[in-house]
Coordinates of C-alpha atoms and ligand atoms in Angstrom, one line a residue:
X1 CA 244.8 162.0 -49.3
X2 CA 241.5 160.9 -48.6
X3 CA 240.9 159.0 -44.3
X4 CA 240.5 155.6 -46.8
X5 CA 244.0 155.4 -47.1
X6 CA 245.2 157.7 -44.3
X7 CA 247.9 156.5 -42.0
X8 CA 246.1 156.3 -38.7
X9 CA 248.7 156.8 -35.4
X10 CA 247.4 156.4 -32.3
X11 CA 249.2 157.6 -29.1
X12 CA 248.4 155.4 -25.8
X13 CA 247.1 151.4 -26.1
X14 CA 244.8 151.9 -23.4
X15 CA 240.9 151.2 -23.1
X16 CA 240.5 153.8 -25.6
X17 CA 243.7 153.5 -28.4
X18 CA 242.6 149.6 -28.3
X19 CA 239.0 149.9 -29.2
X20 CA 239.4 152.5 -31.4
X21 CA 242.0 150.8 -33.9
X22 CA 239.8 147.4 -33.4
X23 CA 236.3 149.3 -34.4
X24 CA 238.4 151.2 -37.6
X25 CA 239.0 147.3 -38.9
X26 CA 235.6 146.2 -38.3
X27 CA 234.1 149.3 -40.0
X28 CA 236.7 148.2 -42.7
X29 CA 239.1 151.1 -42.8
X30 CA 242.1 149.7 -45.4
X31 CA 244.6 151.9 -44.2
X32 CA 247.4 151.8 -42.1
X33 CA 247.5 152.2 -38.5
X34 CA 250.2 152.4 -36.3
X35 CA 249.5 152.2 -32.3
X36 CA 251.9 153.3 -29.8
X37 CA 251.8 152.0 -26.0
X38 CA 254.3 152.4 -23.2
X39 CA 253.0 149.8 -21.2
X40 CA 254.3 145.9 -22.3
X41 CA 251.0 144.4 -22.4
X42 CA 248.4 145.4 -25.5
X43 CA 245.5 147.3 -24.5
X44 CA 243.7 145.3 -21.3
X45 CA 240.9 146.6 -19.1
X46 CA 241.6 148.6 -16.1
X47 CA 238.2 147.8 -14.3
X48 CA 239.0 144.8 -12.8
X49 CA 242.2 145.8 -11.1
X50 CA 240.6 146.7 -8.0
X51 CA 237.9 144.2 -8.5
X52 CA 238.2 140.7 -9.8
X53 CA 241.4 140.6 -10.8
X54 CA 242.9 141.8 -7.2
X55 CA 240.4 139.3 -5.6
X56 CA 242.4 136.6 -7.6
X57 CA 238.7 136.5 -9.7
X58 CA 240.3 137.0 -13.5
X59 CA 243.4 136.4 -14.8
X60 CA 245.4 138.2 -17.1
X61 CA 244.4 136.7 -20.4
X62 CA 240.7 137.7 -19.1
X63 CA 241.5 141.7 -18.8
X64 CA 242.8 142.0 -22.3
X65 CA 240.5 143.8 -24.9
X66 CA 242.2 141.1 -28.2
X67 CA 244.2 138.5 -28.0
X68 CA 247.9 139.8 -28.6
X69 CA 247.7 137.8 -32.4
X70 CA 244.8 140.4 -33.3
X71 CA 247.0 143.1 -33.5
X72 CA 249.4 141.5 -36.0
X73 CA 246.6 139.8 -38.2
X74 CA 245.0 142.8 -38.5
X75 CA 247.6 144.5 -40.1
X76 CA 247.7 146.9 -37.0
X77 CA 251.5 148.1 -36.5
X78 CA 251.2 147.8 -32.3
X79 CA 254.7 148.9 -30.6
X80 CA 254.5 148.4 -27.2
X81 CA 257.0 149.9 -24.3
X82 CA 257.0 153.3 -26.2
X83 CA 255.9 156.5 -25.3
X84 CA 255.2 159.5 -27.7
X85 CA 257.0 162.1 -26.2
X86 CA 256.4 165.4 -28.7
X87 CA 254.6 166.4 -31.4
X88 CA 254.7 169.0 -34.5
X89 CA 251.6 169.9 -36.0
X90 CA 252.8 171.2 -38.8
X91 CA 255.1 169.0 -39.8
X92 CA 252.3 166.1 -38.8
X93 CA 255.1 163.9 -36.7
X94 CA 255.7 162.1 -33.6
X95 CA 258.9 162.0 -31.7
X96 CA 258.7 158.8 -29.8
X97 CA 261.1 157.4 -26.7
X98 CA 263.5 155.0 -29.2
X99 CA 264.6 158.3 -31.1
X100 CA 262.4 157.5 -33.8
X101 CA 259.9 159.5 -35.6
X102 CA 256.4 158.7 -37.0
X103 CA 254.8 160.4 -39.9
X104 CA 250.4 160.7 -39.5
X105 CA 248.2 162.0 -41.9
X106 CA 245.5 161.4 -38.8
X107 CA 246.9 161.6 -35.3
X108 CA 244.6 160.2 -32.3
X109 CA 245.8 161.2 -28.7
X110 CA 244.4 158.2 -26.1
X111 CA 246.9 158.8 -23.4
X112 CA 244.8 158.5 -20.4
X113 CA 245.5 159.6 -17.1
X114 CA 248.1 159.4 -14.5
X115 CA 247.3 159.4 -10.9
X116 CA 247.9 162.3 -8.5
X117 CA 251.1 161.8 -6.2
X118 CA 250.5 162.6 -2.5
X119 CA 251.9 166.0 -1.6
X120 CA 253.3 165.1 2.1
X121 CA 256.6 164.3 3.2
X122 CA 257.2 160.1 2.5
X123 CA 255.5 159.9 -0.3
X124 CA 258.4 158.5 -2.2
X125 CA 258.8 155.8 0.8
X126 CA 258.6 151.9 -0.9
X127 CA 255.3 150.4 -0.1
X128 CA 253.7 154.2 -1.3
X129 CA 251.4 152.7 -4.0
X130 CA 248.7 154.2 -6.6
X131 CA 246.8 152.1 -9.2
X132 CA 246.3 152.6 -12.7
X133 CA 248.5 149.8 -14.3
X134 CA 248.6 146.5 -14.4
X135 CA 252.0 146.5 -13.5
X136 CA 250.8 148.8 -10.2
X137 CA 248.1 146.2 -9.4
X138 CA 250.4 143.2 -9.2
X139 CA 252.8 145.5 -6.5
X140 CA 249.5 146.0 -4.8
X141 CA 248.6 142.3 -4.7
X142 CA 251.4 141.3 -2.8
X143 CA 250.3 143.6 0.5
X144 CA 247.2 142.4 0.4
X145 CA 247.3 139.1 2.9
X146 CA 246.0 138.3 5.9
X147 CA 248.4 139.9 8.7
X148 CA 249.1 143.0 6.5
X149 CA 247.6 146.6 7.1
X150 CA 246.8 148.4 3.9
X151 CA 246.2 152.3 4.7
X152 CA 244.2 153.4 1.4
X153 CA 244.3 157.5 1.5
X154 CA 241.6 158.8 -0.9
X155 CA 237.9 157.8 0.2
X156 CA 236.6 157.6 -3.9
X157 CA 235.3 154.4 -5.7
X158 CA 239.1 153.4 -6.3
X159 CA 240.0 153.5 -2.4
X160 CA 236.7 151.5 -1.5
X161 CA 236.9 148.8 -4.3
X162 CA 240.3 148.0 -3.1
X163 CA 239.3 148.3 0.9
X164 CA 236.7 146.2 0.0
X165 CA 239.0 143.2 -1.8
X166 CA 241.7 143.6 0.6
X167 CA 238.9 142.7 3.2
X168 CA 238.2 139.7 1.3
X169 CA 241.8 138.8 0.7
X170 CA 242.2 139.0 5.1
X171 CA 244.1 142.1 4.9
X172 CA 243.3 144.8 7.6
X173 CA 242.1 148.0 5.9
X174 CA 241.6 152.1 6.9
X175 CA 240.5 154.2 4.6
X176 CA 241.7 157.9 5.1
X177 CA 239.6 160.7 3.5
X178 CA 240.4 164.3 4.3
X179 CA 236.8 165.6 4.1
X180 CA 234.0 164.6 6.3
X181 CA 232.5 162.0 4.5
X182 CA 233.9 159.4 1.5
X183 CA 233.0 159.9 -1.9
X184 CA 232.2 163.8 -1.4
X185 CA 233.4 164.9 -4.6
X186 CA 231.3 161.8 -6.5
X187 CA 228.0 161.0 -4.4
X188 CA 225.6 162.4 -2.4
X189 CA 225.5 162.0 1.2
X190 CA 223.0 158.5 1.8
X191 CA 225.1 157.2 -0.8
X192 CA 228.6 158.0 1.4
X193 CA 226.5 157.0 4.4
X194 CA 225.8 153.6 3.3
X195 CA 229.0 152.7 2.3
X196 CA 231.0 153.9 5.0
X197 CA 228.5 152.1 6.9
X198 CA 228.8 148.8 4.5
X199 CA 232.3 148.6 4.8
X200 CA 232.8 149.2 8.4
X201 CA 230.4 146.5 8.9
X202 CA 233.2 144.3 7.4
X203 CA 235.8 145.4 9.2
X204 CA 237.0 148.6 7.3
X205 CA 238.3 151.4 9.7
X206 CA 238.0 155.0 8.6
X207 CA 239.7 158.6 9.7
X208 CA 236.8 161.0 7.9
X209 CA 237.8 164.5 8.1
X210 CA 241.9 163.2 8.1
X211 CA 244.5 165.4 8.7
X212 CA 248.0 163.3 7.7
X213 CA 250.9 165.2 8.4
X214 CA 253.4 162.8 6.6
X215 CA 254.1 159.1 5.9
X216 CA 256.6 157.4 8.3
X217 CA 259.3 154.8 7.3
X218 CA 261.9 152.2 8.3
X219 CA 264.7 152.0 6.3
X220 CA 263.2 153.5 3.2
X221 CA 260.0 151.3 3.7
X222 CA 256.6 152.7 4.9
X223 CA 255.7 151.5 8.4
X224 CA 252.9 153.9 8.9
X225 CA 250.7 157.4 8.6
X226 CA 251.5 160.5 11.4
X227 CA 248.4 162.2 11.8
X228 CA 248.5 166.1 12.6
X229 CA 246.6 164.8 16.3
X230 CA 250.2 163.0 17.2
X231 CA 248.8 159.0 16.2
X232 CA 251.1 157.4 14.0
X233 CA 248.7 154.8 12.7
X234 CA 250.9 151.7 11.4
X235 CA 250.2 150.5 7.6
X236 CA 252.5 147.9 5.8
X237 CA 251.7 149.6 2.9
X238 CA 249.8 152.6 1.9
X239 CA 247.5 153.2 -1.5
X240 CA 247.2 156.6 -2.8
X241 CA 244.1 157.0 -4.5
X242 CA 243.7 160.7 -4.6
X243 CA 242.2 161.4 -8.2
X244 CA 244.6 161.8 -11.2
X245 CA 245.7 163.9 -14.0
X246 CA 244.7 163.6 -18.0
X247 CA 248.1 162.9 -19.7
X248 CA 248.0 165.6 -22.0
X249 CA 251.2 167.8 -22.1
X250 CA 252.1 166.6 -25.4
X251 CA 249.0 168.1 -26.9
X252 CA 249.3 171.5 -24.7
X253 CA 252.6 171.9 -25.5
X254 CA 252.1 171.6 -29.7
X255 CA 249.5 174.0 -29.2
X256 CA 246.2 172.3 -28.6
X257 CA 242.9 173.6 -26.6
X258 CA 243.2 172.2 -23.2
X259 CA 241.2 172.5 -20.3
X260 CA 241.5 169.8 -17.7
X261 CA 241.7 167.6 -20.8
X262 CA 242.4 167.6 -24.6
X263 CA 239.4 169.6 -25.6
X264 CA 237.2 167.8 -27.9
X265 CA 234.1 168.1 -30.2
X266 CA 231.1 165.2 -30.5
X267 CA 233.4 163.7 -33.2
X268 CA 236.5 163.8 -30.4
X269 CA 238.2 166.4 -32.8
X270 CA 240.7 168.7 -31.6
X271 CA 241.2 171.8 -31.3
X272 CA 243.5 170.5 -35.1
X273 CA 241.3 168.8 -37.3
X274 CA 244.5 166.3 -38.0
X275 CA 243.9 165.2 -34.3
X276 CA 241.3 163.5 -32.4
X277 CA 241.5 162.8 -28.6
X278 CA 239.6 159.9 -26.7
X279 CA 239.4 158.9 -23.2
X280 CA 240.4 160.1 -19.8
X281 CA 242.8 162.3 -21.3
X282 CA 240.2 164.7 -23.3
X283 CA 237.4 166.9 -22.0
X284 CA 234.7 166.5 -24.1
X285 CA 230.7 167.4 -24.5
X286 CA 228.2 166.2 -22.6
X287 CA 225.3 167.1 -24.8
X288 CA 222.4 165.9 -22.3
X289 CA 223.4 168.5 -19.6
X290 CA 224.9 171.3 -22.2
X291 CA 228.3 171.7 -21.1
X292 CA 232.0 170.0 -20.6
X293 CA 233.1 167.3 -18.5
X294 CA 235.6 164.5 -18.5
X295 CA 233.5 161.3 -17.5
X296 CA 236.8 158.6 -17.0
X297 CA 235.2 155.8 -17.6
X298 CA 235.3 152.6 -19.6
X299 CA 231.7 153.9 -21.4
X300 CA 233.2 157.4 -22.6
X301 CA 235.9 155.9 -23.6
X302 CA 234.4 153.7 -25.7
X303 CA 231.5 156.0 -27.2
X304 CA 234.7 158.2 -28.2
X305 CA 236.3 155.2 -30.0
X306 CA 232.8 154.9 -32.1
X307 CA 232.8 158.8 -32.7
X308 CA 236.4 159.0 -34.2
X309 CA 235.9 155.5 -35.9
X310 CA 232.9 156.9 -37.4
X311 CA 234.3 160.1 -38.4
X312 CA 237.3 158.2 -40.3
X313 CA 235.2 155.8 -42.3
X314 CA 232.6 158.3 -43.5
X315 CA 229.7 156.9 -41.4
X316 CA 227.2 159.8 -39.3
X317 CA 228.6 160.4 -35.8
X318 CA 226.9 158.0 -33.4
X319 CA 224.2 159.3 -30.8
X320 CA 225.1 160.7 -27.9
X321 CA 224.8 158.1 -24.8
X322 CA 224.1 159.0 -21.4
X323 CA 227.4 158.6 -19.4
X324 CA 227.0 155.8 -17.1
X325 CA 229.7 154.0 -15.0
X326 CA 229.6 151.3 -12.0
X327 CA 231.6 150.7 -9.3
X328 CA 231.6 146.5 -7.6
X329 CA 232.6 146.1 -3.8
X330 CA 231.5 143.2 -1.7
X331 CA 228.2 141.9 -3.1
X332 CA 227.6 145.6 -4.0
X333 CA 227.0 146.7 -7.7
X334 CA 226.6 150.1 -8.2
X335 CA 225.6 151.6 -11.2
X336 CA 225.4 155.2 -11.7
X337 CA 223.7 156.9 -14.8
X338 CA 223.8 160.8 -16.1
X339 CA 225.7 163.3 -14.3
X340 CA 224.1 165.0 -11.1
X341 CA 224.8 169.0 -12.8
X342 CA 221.9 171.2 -11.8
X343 CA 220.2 168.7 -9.7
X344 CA 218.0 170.8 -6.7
X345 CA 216.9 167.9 -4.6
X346 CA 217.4 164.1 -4.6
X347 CA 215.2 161.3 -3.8
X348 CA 216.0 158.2 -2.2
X349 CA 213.4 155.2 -3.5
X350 CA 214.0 152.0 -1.4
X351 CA 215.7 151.5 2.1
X352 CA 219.1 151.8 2.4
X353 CA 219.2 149.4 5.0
X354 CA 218.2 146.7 2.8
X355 CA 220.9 147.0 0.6
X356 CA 219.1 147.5 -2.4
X357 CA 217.5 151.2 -3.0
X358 CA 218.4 154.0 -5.5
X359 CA 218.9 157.6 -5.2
X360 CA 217.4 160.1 -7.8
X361 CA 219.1 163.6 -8.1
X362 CA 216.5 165.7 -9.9
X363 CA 216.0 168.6 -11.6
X364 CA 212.1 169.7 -10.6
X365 CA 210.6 166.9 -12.3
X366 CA 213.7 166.0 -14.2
X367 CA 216.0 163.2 -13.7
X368 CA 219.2 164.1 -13.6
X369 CA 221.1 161.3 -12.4
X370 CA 220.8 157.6 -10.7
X371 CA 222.4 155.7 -8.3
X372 CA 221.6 152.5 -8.1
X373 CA 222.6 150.1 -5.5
X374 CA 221.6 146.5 -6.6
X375 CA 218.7 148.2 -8.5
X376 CA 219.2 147.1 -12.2
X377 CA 215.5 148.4 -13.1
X378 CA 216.0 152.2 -11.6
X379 CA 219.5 152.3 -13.2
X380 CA 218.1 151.1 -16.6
X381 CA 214.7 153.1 -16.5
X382 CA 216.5 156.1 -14.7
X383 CA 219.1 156.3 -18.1
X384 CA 216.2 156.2 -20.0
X385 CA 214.2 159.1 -18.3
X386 CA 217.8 161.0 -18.5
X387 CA 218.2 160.2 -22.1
X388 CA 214.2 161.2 -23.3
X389 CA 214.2 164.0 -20.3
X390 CA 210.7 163.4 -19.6
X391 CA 209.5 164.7 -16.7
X392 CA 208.1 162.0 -14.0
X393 CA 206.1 161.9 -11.1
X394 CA 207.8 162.1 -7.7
X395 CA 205.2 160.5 -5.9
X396 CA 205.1 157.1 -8.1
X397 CA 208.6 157.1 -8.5
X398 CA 209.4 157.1 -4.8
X399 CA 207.2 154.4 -3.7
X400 CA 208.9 151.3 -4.7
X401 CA 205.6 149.2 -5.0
X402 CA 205.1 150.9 -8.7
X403 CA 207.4 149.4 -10.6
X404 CA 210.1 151.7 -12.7
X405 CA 208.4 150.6 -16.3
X406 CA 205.3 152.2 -14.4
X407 CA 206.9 155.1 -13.3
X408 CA 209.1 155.9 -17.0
X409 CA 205.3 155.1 -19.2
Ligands
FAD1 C1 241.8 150.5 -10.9 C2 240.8 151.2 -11.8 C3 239.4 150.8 -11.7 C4 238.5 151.4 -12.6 N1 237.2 151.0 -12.5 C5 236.3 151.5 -13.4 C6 235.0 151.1 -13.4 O1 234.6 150.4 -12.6 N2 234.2 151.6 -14.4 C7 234.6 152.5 -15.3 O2 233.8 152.9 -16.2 N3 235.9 152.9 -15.4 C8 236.8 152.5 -14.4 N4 238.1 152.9 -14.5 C9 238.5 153.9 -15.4 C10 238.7 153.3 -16.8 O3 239.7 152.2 -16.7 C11 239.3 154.4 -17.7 O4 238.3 155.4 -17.8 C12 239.7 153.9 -19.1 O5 240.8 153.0 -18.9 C13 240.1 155.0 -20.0 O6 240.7 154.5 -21.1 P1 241.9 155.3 -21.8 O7 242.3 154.6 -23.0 O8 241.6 156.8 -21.9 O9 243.1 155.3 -20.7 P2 244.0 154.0 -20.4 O10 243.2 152.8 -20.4 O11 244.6 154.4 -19.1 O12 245.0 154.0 -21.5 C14 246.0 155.0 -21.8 C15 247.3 154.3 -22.2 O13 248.2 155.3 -22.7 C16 249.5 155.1 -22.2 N5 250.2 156.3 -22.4 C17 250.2 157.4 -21.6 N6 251.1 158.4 -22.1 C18 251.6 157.8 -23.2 C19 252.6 158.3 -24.1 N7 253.1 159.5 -24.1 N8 252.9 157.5 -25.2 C20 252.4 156.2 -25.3 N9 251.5 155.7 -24.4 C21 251.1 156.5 -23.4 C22 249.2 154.7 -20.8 O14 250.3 154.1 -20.1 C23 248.0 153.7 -21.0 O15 248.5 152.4 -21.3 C24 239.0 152.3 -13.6 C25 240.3 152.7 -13.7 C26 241.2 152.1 -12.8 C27 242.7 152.5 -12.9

């Protein structure tokens, strides 16, 4: 059977599952295609959850990728509030949760990812909160009002978007990060610096370096966080936000290459060529820095829906992007391009303290990353310099009075 008339299944409506069977019609793939979601609500964007959306900014109809009718008028077989739960390569079939089966002749994983639980005693206390869903986010809505005490434990972009609506909803807010500084996995120090400086500013409390023993609770409920020094610090609810895992047992356990991730190849094949894997829940190539990564984020997900798209219709894979994400809190954007790997120094260009400056992480010469903090120019000529790797010159590019289309000529 040729991919024209190929029945296309697609595991997980997320970000991924729902761009991916939308570009397939627009590249005018014929065939069927059956996509499989256990959430209620057709694919939707997570982004806002702890942006817009929690601030009361966007409503629901606003965070959906189509309108529910595009499914069915595109002849796209969309069955919501069922999960895949095995697969068998070689008989190419799905078992799914309502005892049914599903037959693919092309099978694309787009599970996602799940967040991590807390490993502590009360962790299962009501009011104990993470947020991936939709469903999650409304739960977390509900804390956050003035009078209420959020404690958000996990000091990545996650935590600080959602410390930094709760703020703006009137709800107290201490972020607790067991290393020394926020973001220490993600960012470089000034970049930790200024935000744990921005959000104090608001009224943010933080416990760097944290050592929680266990939650506390009232009759099931969560009424606060025992540090190891004694404090019980009182929270009406808590958000975990502690970094997540790729859902990808069902692939693993049918015999697929994983590593942190459905391994993938530029086309988001598998480890079978019958199966392609998009999204948080693959680990894929990152051909500007030469090795494997999982980016989760909107942008990967969404370059991975154009590879497998193209590689089902025939057309040449698409060129590799430089990853790039962004993160809102406050009147803060950030926007981050490339991947720091390799970098030896960095180089801040701008003040800090003015709220608008961006930090280079170089290789020699070589831009390697960018952070920008209300710097659109560095963020779009820094992808740029990632993407050609041409080398630049320190000097001009950290004195701000030469502007970035200077610097990248
Ligand atoms: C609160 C929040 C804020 C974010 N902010 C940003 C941001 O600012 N910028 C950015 O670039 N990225 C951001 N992200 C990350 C971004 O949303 C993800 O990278 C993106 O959603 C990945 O798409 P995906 O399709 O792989 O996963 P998802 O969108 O999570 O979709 C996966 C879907 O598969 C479903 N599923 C799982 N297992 C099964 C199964 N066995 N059977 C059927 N269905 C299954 C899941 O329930 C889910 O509906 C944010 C994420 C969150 C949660």
């Amino acid at each position: 059977m040729s991919s024209v008339d190929a029945h296309v299944v697609v595991l997980g409506a997320g970000h991924a599952g729902g761009t991916l069977v939308a570009l397939l019609r627009q590249y005018g793939f014929a065939g069927p295609i059956t996509m499989v979601g256990d959430e209620p609500l057709a694919p939707y964007q997570r982004p806002p959850l702890s942006k817009a959306w929690l601030k009361g900014e966007a409503d629901g109809d606003s965070l959906a990728l189509k309108p529910l009718e595009f499914y069915a008028e595109n002849q796209i077989d969309f069955r919501p509030n069922i999960s895949a739960v095995s697969l068998k390569r070689a008989e190419k079939t799905v078992a799914l949760s309502d005892g049914s089966t599903l037959s693919y002749d092309i099978l694309v994983i787009a599970t996602g990812m799940r967040p991590n639980k807390l490993p502590l005693p009360g962790a299962d206390l009501a009011g104990v909160l993470s947020l991936r869903s939709a469903a999650d986010a409304e739960q977390l809505k509900g804390h956050l009002k003035p009078g209420h005490h959020i404690a958000i434990i996990g000091g990545g972009y996650i935590g600080l978007e959602v410390a930094a609506s709760a703020r703006a909803l009137g709800a107290e807010a201490t972020v607790f990060e067991r290393e020394p500084r926020i973001l220490s996995r993600s960012a470089c120090e000034v970049l930790s610096t200024f935000f744990t400086d921005y959000h104090r500013a608001r009224g943010v409390t933080f416990e760097l370096g944290a050592h929680i023993e266990r939650l506390v609770g009232e009759a099931g409920k969560i009424s606060g966080v025992k540090m190891a020094d004694g404090r019980v610090i009182p929270a009406d609810a808590v958000l975990v936000g502690v970094g997540g895992k790729p859902n990808d047992e069902i692939a693993a356990d049918a015999g697929l290459d994983t590593a942190r991730g459905i391994v993938v190849d530029l086309e988001a094949r598998t480890s079978d060529p019958s199966i392609f894997a998009i999204g948080d829940c693959s680990h894929r190539p990152m051909p500007h820095y030469d090795r494997m990564f999982g980016p989760e984020s909107v942008p990967s997900a969404l370059e991975q829906a154009k590879q497998v798209a193209a590689a089902i219709t025939g057309r040449p894979a698409p060129t590799p992007e430089v990853p790039w994400n962004w993160s809102d809190q406050y009147d803060l954007k950030l926007q981050i391009a490339g991947l720091p790997f390799d970098a030896d120094h960095i180089l801040v260009r701008g003040d800090p303290a003015s709220g608008k400056f961006a930090i280079f992480h170089l290789k020699g010469d070589q831009v390697q990353s960018v952070e920008a903090v209300n710097a659109p120019p560095e963020y779009m000529m820094g992808r740029q310099l990632i993407g050609n790797r041409k080398p630049v010159n320190l000097d001009r590019l950290a004195d701000p009075s030469v502007s970035m289309k200077e610097v990248a000529a």
